[in-house]
PDB file of C-alpha atoms and ligand atoms in Angstrom:
ATOM      1  CA  UNK A 295     -14.175  -8.179   5.557  1.00  0.00           C
ATOM      2  CA  UNK A 296     -11.715  -6.520   7.927  1.00  0.00           C
ATOM      3  CA  UNK A 297     -10.630  -2.889   7.829  1.00  0.00           C
ATOM      4  CA  UNK A 298      -7.174  -1.501   8.635  1.00  0.00           C
ATOM      5  CA  UNK A 299      -6.842   2.220   9.347  1.00  0.00           C
ATOM      6  CA  UNK A 300      -3.632   3.798   8.050  1.00  0.00           C
ATOM      7  CA  UNK A 301      -2.745   7.321   9.172  1.00  0.00           C
ATOM      8  CA  UNK A 302      -0.200   8.679   6.734  1.00  0.00           C
ATOM      9  CA  UNK A 303       2.183  11.487   7.678  1.00  0.00           C
ATOM     10  CA  UNK A 304       3.656  12.622   4.364  1.00  0.00           C
ATOM     11  CA  UNK A 305       2.484  13.572   0.888  1.00  0.00           C
ATOM     12  CA  UNK A 306       4.162  10.481  -0.568  1.00  0.00           C
ATOM     13  CA  UNK A 307       4.988   7.575   1.703  1.00  0.00           C
ATOM     14  CA  UNK A 308       5.303   3.793   1.778  1.00  0.00           C
ATOM     15  CA  UNK A 309       4.047   2.245   5.025  1.00  0.00           C
ATOM     16  CA  UNK A 310       4.702  -1.373   5.986  1.00  0.00           C
ATOM     17  CA  UNK A 311       1.332  -2.916   6.920  1.00  0.00           C
ATOM     18  CA  UNK A 312       2.477  -6.561   6.898  1.00  0.00           C
ATOM     19  CA  UNK A 313       2.080  -6.963  10.682  1.00  0.00           C
ATOM     20  CA  UNK A 314      -1.484  -5.609  10.705  1.00  0.00           C
ATOM     21  CA  UNK A 315      -2.462  -7.982   7.883  1.00  0.00           C
ATOM     22  CA  UNK A 316      -0.796 -10.937   9.603  1.00  0.00           C
ATOM     23  CA  UNK A 317      -2.737 -10.020  12.778  1.00  0.00           C
ATOM     24  CA  UNK A 318      -6.007 -10.322  10.840  1.00  0.00           C
ATOM     25  CA  UNK A 319      -4.954 -13.754   9.529  1.00  0.00           C
ATOM     26  CA  UNK A 320      -3.998 -14.845  13.070  1.00  0.00           C
ATOM     27  CA  UNK A 321      -7.100 -13.478  14.814  1.00  0.00           C
ATOM     28  CA  UNK A 322      -9.347 -15.196  12.252  1.00  0.00           C
ATOM     29  CA  UNK A 323      -7.482 -18.521  12.693  1.00  0.00           C
ATOM     30  CA  UNK A 324      -6.944 -18.896   8.951  1.00  0.00           C
ATOM     31  CA  UNK A 325      -4.565 -21.810   8.471  1.00  0.00           C
ATOM     32  CA  UNK A 326      -4.586 -22.129   4.684  1.00  0.00           C
ATOM     33  CA  UNK A 327      -6.108 -19.872   2.084  1.00  0.00           C
ATOM     34  CA  UNK A 328      -5.782 -16.580   0.289  1.00  0.00           C
ATOM     35  CA  UNK A 329      -5.568 -13.131   1.832  1.00  0.00           C
ATOM     36  CA  UNK A 330      -6.940 -10.443  -0.462  1.00  0.00           C
ATOM     37  CA  UNK A 331      -5.879  -6.865   0.282  1.00  0.00           C
ATOM     38  CA  UNK A 332      -7.674  -3.928  -1.336  1.00  0.00           C
ATOM     39  CA  UNK A 333      -7.148  -0.158  -1.147  1.00  0.00           C
ATOM     40  CA  UNK A 334     -10.479   1.723  -1.644  1.00  0.00           C
ATOM     41  CA  UNK A 335      -8.890   5.023  -2.667  1.00  0.00           C
ATOM     42  CA  UNK A 336      -7.915   6.656  -5.967  1.00  0.00           C
ATOM     43  CA  UNK A 337      -4.734   8.380  -4.793  1.00  0.00           C
ATOM     44  CA  UNK A 338      -3.175   5.556  -2.793  1.00  0.00           C
ATOM     45  CA  UNK A 339      -2.122   2.064  -3.782  1.00  0.00           C
ATOM     46  CA  UNK A 340      -0.464  -1.070  -2.523  1.00  0.00           C
ATOM     47  CA  UNK A 341       2.692  -2.985  -3.353  1.00  0.00           C
ATOM     48  CA  UNK A 342       5.090  -5.641  -2.087  1.00  0.00           C
ATOM     49  CA  UNK A 343       8.779  -4.893  -1.844  1.00  0.00           C
ATOM     50  CA  UNK A 344      11.885  -5.083   0.336  1.00  0.00           C
ATOM     51  CA  UNK A 345      11.444  -4.572   4.066  1.00  0.00           C
ATOM     52  CA  UNK A 346      15.113  -4.929   5.054  1.00  0.00           C
ATOM     53  CA  UNK A 347      16.770  -1.766   3.719  1.00  0.00           C
ATOM     54  CA  UNK A 348      14.531   1.336   4.072  1.00  0.00           C
ATOM     55  CA  UNK A 349      16.556   2.982   1.287  1.00  0.00           C
ATOM     56  CA  UNK A 350      14.664   0.774  -1.183  1.00  0.00           C
ATOM     57  CA  UNK A 351      11.382   2.488  -0.256  1.00  0.00           C
ATOM     58  CA  UNK A 352      12.895   5.964  -0.522  1.00  0.00           C
ATOM     59  CA  UNK A 353      14.417   5.026  -3.902  1.00  0.00           C
ATOM     60  CA  UNK A 354      11.002   3.839  -5.120  1.00  0.00           C
ATOM     61  CA  UNK A 355       9.384   7.096  -3.933  1.00  0.00           C
ATOM     62  CA  UNK A 356      12.105   9.272  -5.496  1.00  0.00           C
ATOM     63  CA  UNK A 357      11.875   7.422  -8.796  1.00  0.00           C
ATOM     64  CA  UNK A 358       8.058   7.610  -8.917  1.00  0.00           C
ATOM     65  CA  UNK A 359       8.230  11.349  -8.128  1.00  0.00           C
ATOM     66  CA  UNK A 360      10.679  11.799 -11.026  1.00  0.00           C
ATOM     67  CA  UNK A 361       8.607   9.700 -13.437  1.00  0.00           C
ATOM     68  CA  UNK A 362       5.356  11.480 -12.496  1.00  0.00           C
ATOM     69  CA  UNK A 363       6.014  15.143 -11.621  1.00  0.00           C
ATOM     70  CA  UNK A 364       3.647  16.854  -9.163  1.00  0.00           C
ATOM     71  CA  UNK A 365       2.920  19.577 -11.739  1.00  0.00           C
ATOM     72  CA  UNK A 366       2.805  18.816 -15.452  1.00  0.00           C
ATOM     73  CA  UNK A 367      -0.065  20.782 -17.037  1.00  0.00           C
ATOM     74  CA  UNK A 368      -2.572  18.193 -15.807  1.00  0.00           C
ATOM     75  CA  UNK A 369      -6.265  18.896 -16.549  1.00  0.00           C
ATOM     76  CA  UNK A 370      -7.776  17.399 -13.347  1.00  0.00           C
ATOM     77  CA  UNK A 371      -8.924  20.471 -11.370  1.00  0.00           C
ATOM     78  CA  UNK A 372      -8.339  18.915  -7.948  1.00  0.00           C
ATOM     79  CA  UNK A 373      -4.614  19.310  -8.561  1.00  0.00           C
ATOM     80  CA  UNK A 374      -3.605  15.807  -7.519  1.00  0.00           C
ATOM     81  CA  UNK A 375      -3.273  14.060 -10.871  1.00  0.00           C
ATOM     82  CA  UNK A 376       0.236  12.892 -10.031  1.00  0.00           C
ATOM     83  CA  UNK A 377      -1.220  10.966  -7.076  1.00  0.00           C
ATOM     84  CA  UNK A 378      -3.925   9.361  -9.238  1.00  0.00           C
ATOM     85  CA  UNK A 379      -1.328   8.289 -11.831  1.00  0.00           C
ATOM     86  CA  UNK A 380       1.131   6.856  -9.279  1.00  0.00           C
ATOM     87  CA  UNK A 381      -1.686   4.937  -7.562  1.00  0.00           C
ATOM     88  CA  UNK A 382      -2.682   3.345 -10.862  1.00  0.00           C
ATOM     89  CA  UNK A 383       0.942   2.458 -11.583  1.00  0.00           C
ATOM     90  CA  UNK A 384       1.178   0.416  -8.376  1.00  0.00           C
ATOM     91  CA  UNK A 385      -2.396  -0.858  -8.365  1.00  0.00           C
ATOM     92  CA  UNK A 386      -5.081  -1.169  -5.698  1.00  0.00           C
ATOM     93  CA  UNK A 387      -5.106  -4.799  -4.676  1.00  0.00           C
ATOM     94  CA  UNK A 388      -2.971  -7.844  -4.146  1.00  0.00           C
ATOM     95  CA  UNK A 389      -3.377 -11.338  -2.798  1.00  0.00           C
ATOM     96  CA  UNK A 390      -1.002 -13.395  -0.672  1.00  0.00           C
ATOM     97  CA  UNK A 391      -1.059 -17.145  -0.023  1.00  0.00           C
ATOM     98  CA  UNK A 392      -1.582 -18.182   3.609  1.00  0.00           C
ATOM     99  CA  UNK A 393      -0.109 -21.473   4.828  1.00  0.00           C
ATOM    100  CA  UNK A 394       0.423 -22.648   8.370  1.00  0.00           C
ATOM    101  CA  UNK A 395      -1.367 -19.506   9.538  1.00  0.00           C
ATOM    102  CA  UNK A 396       1.325 -17.265   8.041  1.00  0.00           C
ATOM    103  CA  UNK A 397       1.371 -14.931   5.047  1.00  0.00           C
ATOM    104  CA  UNK A 398       3.675 -16.564   2.526  1.00  0.00           C
ATOM    105  CA  UNK A 399       6.034 -13.720   1.693  1.00  0.00           C
ATOM    106  CA  UNK A 400       9.637 -13.947   0.540  1.00  0.00           C
ATOM    107  CA  UNK A 401      12.353 -13.442   3.144  1.00  0.00           C
ATOM    108  CA  UNK A 402      12.833  -9.771   2.289  1.00  0.00           C
ATOM    109  CA  UNK A 403       9.257  -8.934   1.323  1.00  0.00           C
ATOM    110  CA  UNK A 404       6.791  -6.695   3.111  1.00  0.00           C
ATOM    111  CA  UNK A 405       3.351  -5.409   2.117  1.00  0.00           C
ATOM    112  CA  UNK A 406       3.362  -1.622   1.709  1.00  0.00           C
ATOM    113  CA  UNK A 407       0.506   0.847   1.681  1.00  0.00           C
ATOM    114  CA  UNK A 408       1.490   3.534  -0.824  1.00  0.00           C
ATOM    115  CA  UNK A 409       0.302   7.051   0.012  1.00  0.00           C
ATOM    116  CA  UNK A 410       0.487   9.530  -2.873  1.00  0.00           C
ATOM    117  CA  UNK A 411      -1.715  12.394  -1.643  1.00  0.00           C
ATOM    118  CA  UNK A 412      -1.192  12.541   2.096  1.00  0.00           C
ATOM    119  CA  UNK A 413      -1.217  13.092   4.877  1.00  0.00           C
ATOM    120  CA  UNK A 414      -4.649  11.509   5.320  1.00  0.00           C
ATOM    121  CA  UNK A 415      -6.504   8.805   7.202  1.00  0.00           C
ATOM    122  CA  UNK A 416      -6.811   5.823   4.890  1.00  0.00           C
ATOM    123  CA  UNK A 417      -8.491   2.430   4.811  1.00  0.00           C
ATOM    124  CA  UNK A 418      -7.286  -0.962   3.653  1.00  0.00           C
ATOM    125  CA  UNK A 419      -9.799  -3.779   3.269  1.00  0.00           C
ATOM    126  CA  UNK A 420      -8.735  -7.357   3.900  1.00  0.00           C
ATOM    127  CA  UNK A 421     -10.749 -10.459   2.962  1.00  0.00           C
ATOM    128  CA  UNK A 422      -9.650 -13.970   3.841  1.00  0.00           C
TER     129      UNK A 422
HETATM  130 ZN1   ZN B 769      -8.156  14.028  -7.686  1.00  0.00          ZN
END
């Protein structure tokens, strides 16, 4: 298993980690297979979406913040229930096909680490 360190800078943020994951595939000489990506946190998640227009990421963040308000009479005493809920909405793992040594993503797709309770130092686990 490989570990990627992600240092987030905002409370809510989508960070493109496609290049770091591709580096792991390349350094391990994986030609064909499956790349499993897992986020071992409860207030951060992972998703795939457009990497061409950064407005897509800010629209996703704004919409999630509207759907799940930061304060809404939550019971969880830590005060970060919104982050837990958003993380579960996106999920904590995904897998991508590898062929010819490359992650098989669509033309406009990137893999995004989704921070919902930052800024923090985070981990992403990758298994080929
Ligand atoms: Zn919590």
